[in-house]
PDB file of C-alpha atoms in Angstrom:
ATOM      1  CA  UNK A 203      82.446  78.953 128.847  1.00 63.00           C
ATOM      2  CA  UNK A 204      79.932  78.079 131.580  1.00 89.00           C
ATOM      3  CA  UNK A 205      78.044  80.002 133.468  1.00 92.00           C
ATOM      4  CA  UNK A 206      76.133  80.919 136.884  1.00 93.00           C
ATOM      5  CA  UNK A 207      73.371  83.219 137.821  1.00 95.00           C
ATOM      6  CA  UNK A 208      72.952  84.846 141.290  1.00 95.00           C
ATOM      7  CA  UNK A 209      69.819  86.296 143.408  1.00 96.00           C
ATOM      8  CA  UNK A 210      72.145  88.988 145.000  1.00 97.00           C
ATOM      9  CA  UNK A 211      70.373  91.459 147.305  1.00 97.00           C
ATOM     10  CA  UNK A 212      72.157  94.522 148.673  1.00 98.00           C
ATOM     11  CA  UNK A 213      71.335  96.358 151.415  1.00 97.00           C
ATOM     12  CA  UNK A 214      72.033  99.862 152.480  1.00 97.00           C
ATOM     13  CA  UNK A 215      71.025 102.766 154.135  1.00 96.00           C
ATOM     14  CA  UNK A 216      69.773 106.414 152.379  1.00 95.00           C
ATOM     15  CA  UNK A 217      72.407 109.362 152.704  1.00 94.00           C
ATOM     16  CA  UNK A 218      72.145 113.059 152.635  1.00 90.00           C
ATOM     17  CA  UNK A 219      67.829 112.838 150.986  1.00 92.00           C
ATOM     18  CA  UNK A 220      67.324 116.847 150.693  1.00 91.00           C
ATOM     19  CA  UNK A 221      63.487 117.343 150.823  1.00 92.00           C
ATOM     20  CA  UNK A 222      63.014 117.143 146.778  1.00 92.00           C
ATOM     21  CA  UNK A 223      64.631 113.486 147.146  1.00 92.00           C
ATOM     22  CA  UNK A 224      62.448 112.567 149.565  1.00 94.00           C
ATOM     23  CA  UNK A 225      58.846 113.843 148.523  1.00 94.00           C
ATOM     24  CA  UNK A 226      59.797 111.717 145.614  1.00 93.00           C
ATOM     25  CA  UNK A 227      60.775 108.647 147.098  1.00 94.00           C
ATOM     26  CA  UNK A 228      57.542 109.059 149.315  1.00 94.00           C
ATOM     27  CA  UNK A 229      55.391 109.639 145.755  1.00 94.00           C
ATOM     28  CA  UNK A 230      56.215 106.579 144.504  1.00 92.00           C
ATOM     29  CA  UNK A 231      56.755 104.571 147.917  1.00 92.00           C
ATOM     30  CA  UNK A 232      54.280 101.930 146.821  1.00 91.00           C
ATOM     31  CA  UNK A 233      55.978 101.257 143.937  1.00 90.00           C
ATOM     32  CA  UNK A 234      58.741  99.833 145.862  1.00 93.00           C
ATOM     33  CA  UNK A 235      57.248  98.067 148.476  1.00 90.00           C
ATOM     34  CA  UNK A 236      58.289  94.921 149.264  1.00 90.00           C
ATOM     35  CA  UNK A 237      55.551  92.730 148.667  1.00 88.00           C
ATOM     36  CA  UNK A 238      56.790  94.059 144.483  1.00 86.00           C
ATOM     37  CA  UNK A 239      60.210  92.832 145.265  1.00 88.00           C
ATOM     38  CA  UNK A 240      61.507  90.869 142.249  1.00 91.00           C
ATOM     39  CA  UNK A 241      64.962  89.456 141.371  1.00 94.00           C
ATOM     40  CA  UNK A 242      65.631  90.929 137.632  1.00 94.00           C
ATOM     41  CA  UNK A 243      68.492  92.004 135.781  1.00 93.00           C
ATOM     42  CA  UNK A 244      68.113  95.943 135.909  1.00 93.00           C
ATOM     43  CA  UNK A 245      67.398  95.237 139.804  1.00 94.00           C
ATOM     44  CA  UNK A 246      64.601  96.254 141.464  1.00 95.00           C
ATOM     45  CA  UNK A 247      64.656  99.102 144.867  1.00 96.00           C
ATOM     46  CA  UNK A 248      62.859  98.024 148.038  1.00 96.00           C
ATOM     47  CA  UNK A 249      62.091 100.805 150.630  1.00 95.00           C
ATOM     48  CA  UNK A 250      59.645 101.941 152.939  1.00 91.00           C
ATOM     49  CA  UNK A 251      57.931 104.828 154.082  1.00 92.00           C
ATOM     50  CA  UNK A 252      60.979 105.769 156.813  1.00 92.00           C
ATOM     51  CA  UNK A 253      63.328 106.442 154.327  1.00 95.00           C
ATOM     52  CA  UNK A 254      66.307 104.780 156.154  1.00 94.00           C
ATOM     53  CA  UNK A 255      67.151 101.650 154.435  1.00 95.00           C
ATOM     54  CA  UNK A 256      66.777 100.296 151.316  1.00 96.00           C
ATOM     55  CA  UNK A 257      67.355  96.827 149.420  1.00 97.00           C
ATOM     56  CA  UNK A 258      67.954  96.236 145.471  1.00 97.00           C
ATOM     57  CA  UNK A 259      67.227  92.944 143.980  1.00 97.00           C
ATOM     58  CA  UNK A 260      69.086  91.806 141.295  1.00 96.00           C
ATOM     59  CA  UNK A 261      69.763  88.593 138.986  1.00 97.00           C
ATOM     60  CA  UNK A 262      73.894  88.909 138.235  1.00 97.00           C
ATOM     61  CA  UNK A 263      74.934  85.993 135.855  1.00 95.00           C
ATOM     62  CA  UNK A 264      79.288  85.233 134.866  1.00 95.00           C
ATOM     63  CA  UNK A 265      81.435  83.321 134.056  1.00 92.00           C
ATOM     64  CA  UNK A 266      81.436  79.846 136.475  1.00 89.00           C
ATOM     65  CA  UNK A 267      85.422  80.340 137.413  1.00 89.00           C
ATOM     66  CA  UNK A 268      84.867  83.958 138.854  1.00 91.00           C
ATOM     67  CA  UNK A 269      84.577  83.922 142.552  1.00 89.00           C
ATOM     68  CA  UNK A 270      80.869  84.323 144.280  1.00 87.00           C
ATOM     69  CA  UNK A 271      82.023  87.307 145.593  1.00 91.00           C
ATOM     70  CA  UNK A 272      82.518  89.019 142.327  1.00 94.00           C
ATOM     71  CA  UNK A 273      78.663  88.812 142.156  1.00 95.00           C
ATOM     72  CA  UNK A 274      77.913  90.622 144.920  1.00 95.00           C
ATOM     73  CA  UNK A 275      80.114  93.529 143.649  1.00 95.00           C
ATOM     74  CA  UNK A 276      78.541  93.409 140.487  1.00 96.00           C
ATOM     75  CA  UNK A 277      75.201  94.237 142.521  1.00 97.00           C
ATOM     76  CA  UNK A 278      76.715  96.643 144.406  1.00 97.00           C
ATOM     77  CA  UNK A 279      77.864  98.648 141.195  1.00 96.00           C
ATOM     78  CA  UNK A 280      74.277  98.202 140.219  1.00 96.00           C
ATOM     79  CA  UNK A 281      72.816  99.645 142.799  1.00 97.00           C
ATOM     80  CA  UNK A 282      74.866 102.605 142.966  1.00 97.00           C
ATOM     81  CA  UNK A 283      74.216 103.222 139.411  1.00 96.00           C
ATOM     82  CA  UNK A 284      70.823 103.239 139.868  1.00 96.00           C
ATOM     83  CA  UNK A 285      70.308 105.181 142.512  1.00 96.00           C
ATOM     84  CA  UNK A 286      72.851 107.978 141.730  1.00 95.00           C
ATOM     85  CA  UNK A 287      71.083 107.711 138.032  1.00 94.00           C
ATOM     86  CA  UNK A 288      67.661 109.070 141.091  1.00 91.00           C
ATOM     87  CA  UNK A 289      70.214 111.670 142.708  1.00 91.00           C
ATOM     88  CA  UNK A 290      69.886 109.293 145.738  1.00 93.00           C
ATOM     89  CA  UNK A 291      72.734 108.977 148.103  1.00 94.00           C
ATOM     90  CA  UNK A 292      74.033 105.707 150.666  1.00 95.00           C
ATOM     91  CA  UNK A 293      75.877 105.016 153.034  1.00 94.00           C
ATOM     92  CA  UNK A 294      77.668 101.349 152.793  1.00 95.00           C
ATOM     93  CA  UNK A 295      76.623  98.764 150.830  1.00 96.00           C
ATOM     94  CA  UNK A 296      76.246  94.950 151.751  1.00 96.00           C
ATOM     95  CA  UNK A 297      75.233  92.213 149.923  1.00 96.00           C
ATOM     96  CA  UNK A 298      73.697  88.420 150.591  1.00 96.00           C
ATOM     97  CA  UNK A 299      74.834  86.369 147.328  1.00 95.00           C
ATOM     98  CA  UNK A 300      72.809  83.153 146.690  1.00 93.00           C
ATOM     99  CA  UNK A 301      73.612  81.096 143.475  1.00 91.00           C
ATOM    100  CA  UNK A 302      70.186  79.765 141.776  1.00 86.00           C
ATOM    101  CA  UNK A 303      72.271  76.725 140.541  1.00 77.00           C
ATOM    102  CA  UNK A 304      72.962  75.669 143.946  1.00 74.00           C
ATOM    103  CA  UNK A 305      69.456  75.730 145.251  1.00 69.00           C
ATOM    104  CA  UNK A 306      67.173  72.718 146.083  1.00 64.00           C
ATOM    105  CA  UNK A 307      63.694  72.171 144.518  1.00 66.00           C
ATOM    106  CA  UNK A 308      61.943  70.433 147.056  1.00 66.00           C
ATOM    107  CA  UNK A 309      58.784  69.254 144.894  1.00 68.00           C
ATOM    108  CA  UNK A 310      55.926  67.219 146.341  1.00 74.00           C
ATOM    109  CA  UNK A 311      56.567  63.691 146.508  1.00 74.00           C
ATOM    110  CA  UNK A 312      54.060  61.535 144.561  1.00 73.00           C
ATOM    111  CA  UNK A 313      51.606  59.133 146.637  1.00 68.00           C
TER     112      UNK A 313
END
C-alpha cells in the first residue's frame, strides 16, 4: 500500500500553567525557540517567552487513501500526548496540513 508524509503544524494556546509549569517552560525556553523548529516524527514544541501559544511540528506519514485531514488529527493526538506527558495544559488545537509529496522543488535553472 502507498503512502504519504505530511509537515503538519498545530497550533494552540497554554491552559491552566501553575507557577512550577511555567518556571520550567521559561528554563528551557531556548530550547524551543523557533529558529530550532524542525518537522520530525516525535514533533518538536515551539514557544516563546509569553507563555500563551505554542506550535508542535511534526512529520505524520499513512496510508495514501486516508483523507488529509486524518493527518492533522494524528498531530493533534501528538501534541496532546506530549504535552500532557510535561503536565502542560491547552486550550483548542488547530492544525495547517501540507503534504511533502505535493510540493514543488523549484531548483535553479541551468545557464
Amino acid at each position: 500500500m502507498s503512502e504519504r508524509t505530511y509537515r503538519v503544524i498545530v497550533r494552540g494556546v497554554f491552559a491552566d500553567l501553575d507557577g512550577t509549569r511555567r518556571t520550567e517552560l521559561l528554563a528551557s525556553a531556548d530550547e524551543h525557540d523557533i529558529l530550532k523548529a524542525a518537522f520530525t516524527e516525535d514533533g518538536t514544541l515551539i514557544y516563546d517567552r509569553e507563555l500563551r501559544a505554542f506550535s508542535f511540528r511534526c512529520v505524520v506519514r499513512q496510508a495514501a487513501d486516508l483523507e488529509d485531514e486524518a493527518a492533522g488529527g494524528t498531530a493533534c493526538d501528538r501534541a496532546a500526548t506530549a504535552l500532557a506527558a510535561r503536565g502542560i495544559g491547552h486550550g483548542a488545537l488547530r492544525t495547517q496540513v501540507t503534504s511533502v509529496d505535493d510540493m514543488k522543488i523549484r531548483r535553479p535553472r541551468r545557464r
